Short mmCIF file of C-alpha atoms and ligand atoms in Angstrom, two decimals:
data_model
loop_
_atom_site.label_atom_id
_atom_site.label_comp_id
_atom_site.label_asym_id
_atom_site.label_seq_id
_atom_site.Cartn_x
_atom_site.Cartn_y
_atom_site.Cartn_z
CA MET A 1 0.00 0.00 0.00
CA LYS A 2 2.54 2.56 1.14
CA ASP A 3 4.48 2.32 -2.10
CA ARG A 4 1.44 3.31 -4.11
CA ILE A 5 1.28 6.78 -2.62
CA PRO A 6 1.62 9.29 -4.07
CA ASP A 7 0.07 8.40 -7.44
CA LYS A 8 1.67 9.34 -10.73
CA THR A 9 0.42 12.90 -10.53
CA GLY A 10 1.96 13.33 -7.09
CA HIS A 11 -1.35 13.16 -5.22
CA PHE A 12 -1.85 11.72 -1.76
CA GLY A 13 -5.63 11.40 -1.93
CA ILE A 14 -6.82 14.90 -2.78
CA PHE A 15 -3.61 16.48 -1.47
CA GLY A 16 -0.28 17.20 -3.15
CA GLY A 17 0.03 17.61 -6.91
CA ARG A 18 1.66 20.45 -8.74
CA PHE A 19 0.28 23.97 -8.65
CA VAL A 20 3.01 26.06 -10.27
CA PRO A 21 3.43 28.56 -13.07
CA GLU A 22 4.08 27.10 -16.51
CA THR A 23 7.69 28.30 -16.36
CA LEU A 24 8.51 25.82 -13.59
CA ILE A 25 7.18 22.71 -15.28
CA TYR A 26 10.36 22.09 -17.25
CA ALA A 27 12.52 22.24 -14.13
CA LEU A 28 10.21 19.94 -12.18
CA ASP A 29 10.00 17.43 -15.02
CA GLU A 30 13.77 17.37 -15.33
CA LEU A 31 14.11 16.78 -11.59
CA GLU A 32 11.44 14.08 -11.55
CA LYS A 33 13.11 12.24 -14.39
CA GLU A 34 16.47 12.25 -12.64
CA TYR A 35 14.92 11.25 -9.33
CA THR A 36 13.03 8.34 -10.89
CA LYS A 37 16.25 7.18 -12.52
CA SER A 38 18.15 7.42 -9.23
CA LYS A 39 15.69 5.09 -7.49
CA LYS A 40 16.89 2.19 -9.64
CA ASP A 41 20.54 3.25 -9.68
CA LYS A 42 22.64 1.04 -7.41
CA ASN A 43 25.49 3.53 -7.46
CA PHE A 44 23.21 6.32 -6.28
CA ALA A 45 22.06 4.20 -3.34
CA LYS A 46 25.66 3.30 -2.56
CA ASP A 47 26.84 6.93 -2.63
CA PHE A 48 23.90 8.04 -0.49
CA ASP A 49 24.46 5.29 2.09
CA TYR A 50 28.15 6.11 2.21
CA LEU A 51 27.52 9.78 2.94
CA LEU A 52 24.84 9.03 5.51
CA ARG A 53 27.22 6.71 7.30
CA GLU A 54 30.64 8.31 7.00
CA TYR A 55 29.73 11.99 6.80
CA ALA A 56 26.47 12.38 8.69
CA GLY A 57 27.04 9.66 11.29
CA ARG A 58 24.31 7.07 10.64
CA PRO A 59 22.90 4.85 11.95
CA THR A 60 21.73 6.96 14.87
CA PRO A 61 21.06 5.13 18.16
CA LEU A 62 17.61 4.12 19.32
CA TYR A 63 18.14 5.04 22.94
CA LEU A 64 16.02 3.66 25.78
CA ALA A 65 15.33 6.71 27.96
CA LYS A 66 14.96 4.87 31.28
CA ASN A 67 14.88 7.95 33.48
CA LEU A 68 12.32 9.73 31.37
CA SER A 69 10.18 6.57 31.23
CA ARG A 70 10.31 6.32 35.02
CA VAL A 71 9.48 9.99 35.58
CA LEU A 72 6.50 9.88 33.22
CA LYS A 73 5.38 6.39 34.34
CA ILE A 74 5.46 5.13 30.79
CA LYS A 75 6.61 1.55 30.18
CA LYS A 76 9.39 2.31 27.69
CA ILE A 77 10.29 5.47 25.82
CA TYR A 78 12.87 5.11 23.08
CA LEU A 79 14.48 8.16 21.47
CA LYS A 80 15.56 8.04 17.84
CA ARG A 81 18.66 10.19 18.13
CA GLU A 82 18.67 12.36 14.99
CA ASP A 83 20.14 15.07 17.23
CA LEU A 84 23.46 13.24 17.04
CA LEU A 85 23.82 13.73 13.30
CA HIS A 86 26.29 16.14 11.72
CA THR A 87 24.84 19.67 11.83
CA GLY A 88 22.61 18.58 14.73
CA ALA A 89 19.34 17.56 13.09
CA HIS A 90 17.64 15.23 10.60
CA LYS A 91 17.74 17.83 7.81
CA ILE A 92 21.15 16.62 6.63
CA ASN A 93 19.58 13.28 5.49
CA ASN A 94 17.57 15.17 2.89
CA THR A 95 20.18 17.68 1.76
CA LEU A 96 22.70 14.88 1.16
CA GLY A 97 20.20 13.06 -1.06
CA GLN A 98 19.33 16.18 -3.00
CA VAL A 99 22.92 17.34 -3.52
CA LEU A 100 23.72 13.96 -5.07
CA LEU A 101 20.89 14.53 -7.54
CA ALA A 102 22.10 18.07 -8.26
CA VAL A 103 25.58 16.78 -9.05
CA LYS A 104 24.17 14.02 -11.29
CA MET A 105 22.15 16.66 -13.15
CA GLY A 106 25.29 18.71 -13.70
CA LYS A 107 24.13 21.72 -11.68
CA SER A 108 26.78 24.03 -10.29
CA ARG A 109 24.66 26.07 -7.90
CA LEU A 110 22.29 25.26 -5.01
CA ILE A 111 19.59 27.57 -3.75
CA ALA A 112 17.33 27.13 -0.76
CA GLU A 113 14.99 29.08 1.45
CA THR A 114 15.32 29.04 5.18
CA GLY A 115 13.36 30.37 8.14
CA ALA A 116 15.33 29.62 11.27
CA GLY A 117 18.40 28.90 9.24
CA GLN A 118 18.59 25.15 9.96
CA HIS A 119 17.82 24.10 6.41
CA GLY A 120 20.07 26.87 5.12
CA VAL A 121 22.94 25.50 7.19
CA ALA A 122 22.29 21.92 6.04
CA THR A 123 22.25 23.10 2.41
CA ALA A 124 25.37 25.27 2.78
CA THR A 125 27.08 22.27 4.37
CA VAL A 126 26.53 19.93 1.42
CA ALA A 127 27.36 22.73 -1.04
CA ALA A 128 30.73 23.11 0.66
CA LEU A 129 31.25 19.36 0.59
CA PHE A 130 30.65 19.18 -3.17
CA GLY A 131 32.20 22.51 -4.11
CA LEU A 132 28.96 24.06 -5.39
CA LYS A 133 27.93 27.68 -5.26
CA CYS A 134 25.18 28.31 -2.75
CA ASP A 135 22.65 31.09 -2.27
CA ILE A 136 20.24 31.00 0.66
CA TYR A 137 17.09 33.11 0.68
CA MET A 138 16.13 34.32 4.12
CA GLY A 139 13.62 36.90 5.29
CA GLU A 140 15.16 40.11 6.61
CA GLU A 141 13.25 39.60 9.85
CA ASP A 142 14.68 36.09 10.29
CA ILE A 143 18.21 37.25 9.51
CA THR A 144 18.14 39.50 12.55
CA ARG A 145 16.57 36.79 14.73
CA GLN A 146 18.92 33.97 13.70
CA GLY A 147 22.34 35.59 13.69
CA LEU A 148 24.26 32.48 14.64
CA ASN A 149 22.96 30.42 11.73
CA VAL A 150 23.62 33.31 9.34
CA MET A 151 27.25 33.29 10.50
CA ARG A 152 27.41 29.53 10.03
CA MET A 153 26.12 29.71 6.46
CA LYS A 154 28.59 32.46 5.58
CA LEU A 155 31.49 30.56 7.11
CA LEU A 156 30.48 27.55 5.01
CA GLY A 157 30.83 29.73 1.93
CA ALA A 158 27.19 30.46 1.15
CA ARG A 159 25.68 33.83 0.30
CA VAL A 160 22.69 34.79 2.40
CA ILE A 161 20.21 36.86 0.41
CA SER A 162 17.96 39.07 2.48
CA VAL A 163 14.29 39.02 1.43
CA LYS A 164 12.58 42.32 2.10
CA SER A 165 9.17 41.65 0.57
CA GLY A 166 5.94 40.73 2.35
CA THR A 167 6.35 39.80 5.98
CA ARG A 168 10.09 39.30 5.46
CA THR A 169 9.94 35.72 6.78
CA LEU A 170 10.01 32.14 5.51
CA LYS A 171 7.05 32.21 3.14
CA ASP A 172 8.44 35.23 1.30
CA ALA A 173 11.88 33.62 1.14
CA MET A 174 10.31 30.54 -0.48
CA THR A 175 8.59 32.70 -3.08
CA GLU A 176 11.88 34.44 -3.94
CA ALA A 177 13.74 31.14 -4.19
CA LEU A 178 11.14 29.83 -6.65
CA ARG A 179 11.52 32.99 -8.71
CA ASP A 180 15.29 32.55 -8.80
CA TRP A 181 14.90 28.93 -9.88
CA VAL A 182 12.70 29.85 -12.84
CA THR A 183 15.33 32.30 -14.07
CA ASN A 184 18.41 30.16 -13.45
CA VAL A 185 17.16 26.61 -13.89
CA ARG A 186 19.96 25.72 -16.34
CA ASN A 187 22.69 25.67 -13.70
CA THR A 188 20.67 25.82 -10.49
CA TYR A 189 19.14 23.17 -8.23
CA TYR A 190 16.46 24.14 -5.70
CA VAL A 191 16.78 22.24 -2.40
CA ILE A 192 13.47 22.14 -0.50
CA GLY A 193 13.88 21.40 3.19
CA THR A 194 10.74 19.48 4.06
CA VAL A 195 8.06 17.19 2.57
CA ALA A 196 6.25 20.11 0.93
CA GLY A 197 6.38 21.75 -2.49
CA PRO A 198 5.23 20.51 -5.89
CA ARG A 199 5.70 16.93 -7.17
CA PRO A 200 8.22 15.29 -6.92
CA TYR A 201 9.49 17.00 -3.73
CA PRO A 202 7.13 15.54 -1.10
CA GLU A 203 7.78 11.95 -2.16
CA MET A 204 11.48 12.51 -2.73
CA VAL A 205 12.15 14.19 0.62
CA ARG A 206 10.07 11.51 2.36
CA ASN A 207 12.13 8.75 0.81
CA PHE A 208 15.41 10.45 1.77
CA GLN A 209 14.14 10.82 5.36
CA ALA A 210 12.64 7.31 5.55
CA VAL A 211 16.04 6.06 6.69
CA ILE A 212 14.91 7.24 10.14
CA GLY A 213 11.97 4.82 10.26
CA ARG A 214 13.78 1.95 8.56
CA GLU A 215 16.54 2.05 11.14
CA ALA A 216 14.11 2.50 14.03
CA ARG A 217 12.03 -0.45 12.85
CA SER A 218 14.93 -2.86 12.72
CA GLN A 219 16.44 -1.50 15.94
CA ILE A 220 13.24 -1.96 17.94
CA LEU A 221 12.73 -5.46 16.54
CA LYS A 222 16.21 -6.32 17.72
CA LYS A 223 15.80 -4.77 21.18
CA GLU A 224 12.20 -5.69 21.95
CA LYS A 225 11.47 -8.52 19.50
CA ARG A 226 8.33 -6.64 18.60
CA LEU A 227 7.05 -3.45 17.03
CA PRO A 228 6.35 -0.33 19.12
CA ASP A 229 2.84 0.68 20.15
CA TYR A 230 3.33 4.34 19.27
CA LEU A 231 5.46 6.61 17.12
CA VAL A 232 5.53 10.26 18.14
CA ALA A 233 7.17 13.13 16.25
CA CYS A 234 6.86 16.88 15.90
CA VAL A 235 5.42 18.27 12.67
CA GLY A 236 6.51 21.51 11.03
CA GLY A 237 6.53 20.76 7.32
CA GLY A 238 6.53 17.14 8.45
CA SER A 239 9.77 15.58 7.21
CA ASN A 240 11.12 14.06 10.41
CA ALA A 241 7.67 12.70 11.25
CA ILE A 242 6.98 11.17 7.85
CA GLY A 243 10.54 9.82 7.78
CA LEU A 244 9.79 7.92 10.98
CA PHE A 245 6.17 6.99 10.13
CA HIS A 246 6.40 5.87 6.53
CA PRO A 247 8.28 2.57 6.99
CA PHE A 248 5.62 1.54 9.56
CA PHE A 249 2.66 2.44 7.32
CA ASP A 250 1.62 -1.18 6.75
CA ASP A 251 2.03 -2.14 10.42
CA ALA A 252 -1.58 -1.43 11.31
CA LYS A 253 -1.04 -1.92 15.05
CA VAL A 254 1.58 0.80 15.28
CA LYS A 255 -0.16 4.08 16.13
CA MET A 256 1.26 7.34 14.88
CA ILE A 257 0.98 10.75 16.51
CA GLY A 258 2.18 13.98 14.93
CA VAL A 259 2.58 16.97 17.24
CA GLU A 260 2.09 20.45 15.83
CA ALA A 261 2.87 23.78 17.44
CA ALA A 262 -0.10 25.38 19.19
CA GLY A 263 2.03 28.47 19.86
CA LEU A 264 0.19 30.83 22.19
CA GLY A 265 -2.92 28.61 21.89
CA LEU A 266 -5.13 27.52 18.99
CA TYR A 267 -7.66 30.26 19.74
CA SER A 268 -5.05 33.02 19.91
CA GLY A 269 -4.54 32.90 16.16
CA LYS A 270 -0.80 32.69 16.87
CA HIS A 271 0.16 29.10 16.15
CA SER A 272 1.41 26.75 13.42
CA ALA A 273 -1.18 23.99 13.64
CA SER A 274 -2.15 23.73 9.95
CA LEU A 275 -3.56 20.22 10.32
CA GLU A 276 -5.59 20.83 13.42
CA ALA A 277 -6.75 24.36 12.71
CA GLY A 278 -6.10 25.10 9.03
CA GLY A 279 -8.15 24.84 5.86
CA VAL A 280 -7.56 23.11 2.55
CA GLY A 281 -5.64 25.29 0.13
CA VAL A 282 -2.59 25.66 -2.07
CA LEU A 283 0.78 26.84 -0.80
CA HIS A 284 4.19 26.61 -2.44
CA GLY A 285 3.06 24.43 -5.28
CA SER A 286 0.91 21.81 -3.63
CA LYS A 287 -2.47 21.32 -2.06
CA SER A 288 -2.59 20.63 1.65
CA LYS A 289 -3.85 22.03 4.90
CA ILE A 290 -2.69 25.61 5.33
CA LEU A 291 -3.23 28.61 7.57
CA GLU A 292 -5.24 31.23 5.71
CA ASP A 293 -7.59 34.06 6.58
CA GLU A 294 -11.17 34.52 5.36
CA SER A 295 -10.02 35.99 2.05
CA GLY A 296 -7.57 33.18 1.36
CA GLN A 297 -4.42 35.12 2.28
CA ILE A 298 -1.71 33.02 3.90
CA LYS A 299 -1.47 33.82 7.59
CA ASN A 300 1.75 34.14 9.52
CA ALA A 301 2.53 31.09 11.57
CA HIS A 302 3.88 31.31 15.08
CA SER A 303 5.85 28.91 17.23
CA ILE A 304 8.58 29.26 19.80
CA ALA A 305 10.35 26.57 17.75
CA ALA A 306 11.59 28.26 14.59
CA GLY A 307 11.54 24.97 12.66
CA LEU A 308 7.80 24.53 13.24
CA ASP A 309 6.95 28.07 12.25
CA TYR A 310 5.47 27.29 8.80
CA PRO A 311 1.90 28.06 7.64
CA GLY A 312 1.56 24.78 5.71
CA VAL A 313 2.31 21.08 6.12
CA GLY A 314 3.34 18.29 3.80
CA PRO A 315 0.42 16.81 1.79
CA GLU A 316 1.14 13.27 2.95
CA HIS A 317 0.29 14.25 6.53
CA ALA A 318 -2.99 15.78 5.40
CA TYR A 319 -3.67 12.43 3.76
CA TYR A 320 -2.65 10.30 6.76
CA ARG A 321 -4.97 12.41 8.85
CA GLU A 322 -7.85 12.06 6.41
CA ILE A 323 -7.57 8.26 6.24
CA LYS A 324 -6.96 8.19 10.01
CA ARG A 325 -3.61 6.43 9.69
CA ALA A 326 -2.15 9.03 12.03
CA VAL A 327 -3.58 11.46 14.55
CA TYR A 328 -2.37 15.01 14.97
CA VAL A 329 -2.34 16.97 18.19
CA SER A 330 -0.70 20.18 19.31
CA VAL A 331 1.13 21.61 22.30
CA THR A 332 1.75 25.22 23.22
CA ASP A 333 5.02 27.15 23.48
CA LYS A 334 4.79 26.95 27.22
CA GLU A 335 4.26 23.19 27.26
CA ALA A 336 7.12 22.72 24.80
CA LEU A 337 9.45 24.56 27.18
CA GLU A 338 8.48 22.06 29.88
CA GLY A 339 9.46 19.20 27.56
CA PHE A 340 12.73 20.99 26.84
CA LYS A 341 13.60 21.13 30.53
CA LEU A 342 12.28 17.66 31.29
CA LEU A 343 14.54 15.81 28.87
CA SER A 344 17.54 17.98 29.71
CA GLN A 345 17.23 17.25 33.41
CA SER A 346 16.12 13.62 33.34
CA GLU A 347 18.46 12.30 30.64
CA GLY A 348 21.15 14.94 30.18
CA ILE A 349 20.03 15.47 26.59
CA ILE A 350 19.09 19.00 25.50
CA PRO A 351 16.50 18.59 22.73
CA ALA A 352 15.66 21.06 19.98
CA LEU A 353 12.55 23.04 20.88
CA GLU A 354 10.86 21.39 17.88
CA SER A 355 11.48 17.90 19.29
CA ALA A 356 10.47 19.18 22.73
CA HIS A 357 6.92 19.45 21.36
CA ALA A 358 6.81 15.68 20.89
CA LEU A 359 8.25 15.07 24.36
CA SER A 360 5.84 17.50 25.91
CA TYR A 361 2.90 15.61 24.43
CA LEU A 362 4.14 12.43 26.13
CA LYS A 363 4.19 14.29 29.40
CA LYS A 364 0.77 15.80 28.85
CA SER A 365 -0.84 12.48 27.92
CA ALA A 366 1.36 10.10 29.91
CA ARG A 367 -1.66 8.05 31.06
CA GLN A 368 -2.48 7.11 27.46
CA PHE A 369 1.02 5.62 27.04
CA LYS A 370 1.27 3.94 30.45
CA ASP A 371 1.65 0.36 29.23
CA SER A 372 3.21 1.17 25.88
CA ILE A 373 6.48 1.07 24.06
CA VAL A 374 6.87 4.47 22.42
CA ILE A 375 9.42 5.71 19.91
CA VAL A 376 9.92 9.48 19.84
CA CYS A 377 11.85 11.15 17.08
CA LEU A 378 14.42 13.43 18.64
CA SER A 379 14.74 15.50 15.48
CA GLY A 380 17.53 17.79 16.63
CA ARG A 381 19.69 19.06 19.45
CA GLY A 382 18.85 22.13 21.44
CA ASP A 383 22.06 24.16 21.58
CA LYS A 384 20.49 26.55 19.09
CA ASP A 385 17.62 27.25 21.48
CA LEU A 386 19.44 28.27 24.62
CA HIS A 387 18.53 31.93 24.13
CA GLU A 388 14.84 31.12 24.66
CA PRO A 389 13.55 31.83 28.15
CA HIS A 390 13.41 28.59 30.12
C1 LIG B 401 13.32 21.94 10.71
C2 LIG B 401 13.18 21.15 11.93
C3 LIG B 401 11.96 20.52 12.26
C4 LIG B 401 10.70 20.68 11.47
O1 LIG B 401 10.77 20.21 10.17
P1 LIG B 401 10.01 18.88 9.72
O2 LIG B 401 10.09 18.95 8.24
O3 LIG B 401 8.62 18.97 10.24
O4 LIG B 401 10.74 17.74 10.29
C5 LIG B 401 11.91 19.72 13.41
N1 LIG B 401 12.98 19.58 14.20
C6 LIG B 401 14.16 20.19 13.93
C7 LIG B 401 15.29 19.99 14.86
C8 LIG B 401 14.30 20.98 12.78
O5 LIG B 401 15.47 21.58 12.54
#
């Protein structure tokens, strides 16, 4: 079943597809052709595995968090330690896959958009590794907020282009990056950082991130001789979550929970919970659940976790929700900060504020998980978040 989605037109049920200007079709077709070819190319798989292992540090451990399990009175909580990867988060899995495609396609330049700067850093990293030029689009507002990541990208040799249009944040940066791609498609590859965007991006990014779930599945079978009861992961665009979920799709007994950012509360209007509180619409080239106002304008998302601060979500999650394969919940900024502290102090692991959303949901609903084996995706490390009040 899981290998049949998306269909040939890039649809997951009614979601996904390709809603782009005519001028982008050529670029997307070229990418899709190369990606389809790479799926059957043994050398591509070999190169990708090599980089994941030797450069990024895979496989990541599936760590039994005994202290946290005891504190929350949950049978067993395992953490999939994506925080231990090079650059400190799961995003490197995807950028390594995409840079290999870019090189195969003979492109000499990478572009990407970034909000908090995490995807920008992961892209600048692989550009440096392969000696490619790299331009990162970033909203002017975000550039001031995320100084450290801007310095990282520059040190890695990338140019950070300040976007001054609109709200000067992520969604405007994405629009500018698309515009650049249309103009420079001959030598330029556009690296999207999550399971969003037009076909073939959502499927492609999912498959690059599915290494998380494949490893977790075989690790838990080895440790417990059985599958977990629950998978829990935070959802921004949804790439770490779908990466964990997808390889378990056919295991009907394994329940999946995606945790969105409720920000200051779902009724405050300041949140990023597109699945729980959004409507169906088109954003950045595909149909999904998005945050929009009455007149169809995209609303600004809010979350204390910069990586969750996106007004859309990958179409595959909208589909999983529709067919009830996964459930989606949300936790507030304040609750996320409790999760942040809880893991730091019980296990000596400082999680990214994004991942802290998933942990915080365990705390909030501990009763539900009492007799369960739970795998939580620890999508990144929290050093970047120390400036937040906690
Ligand atoms: C970017 C990011 C996320 C959110 O992105 P997804 O595509 O939803 O995974 C989550 N955690 C960390 C650490 C991130 O950097």
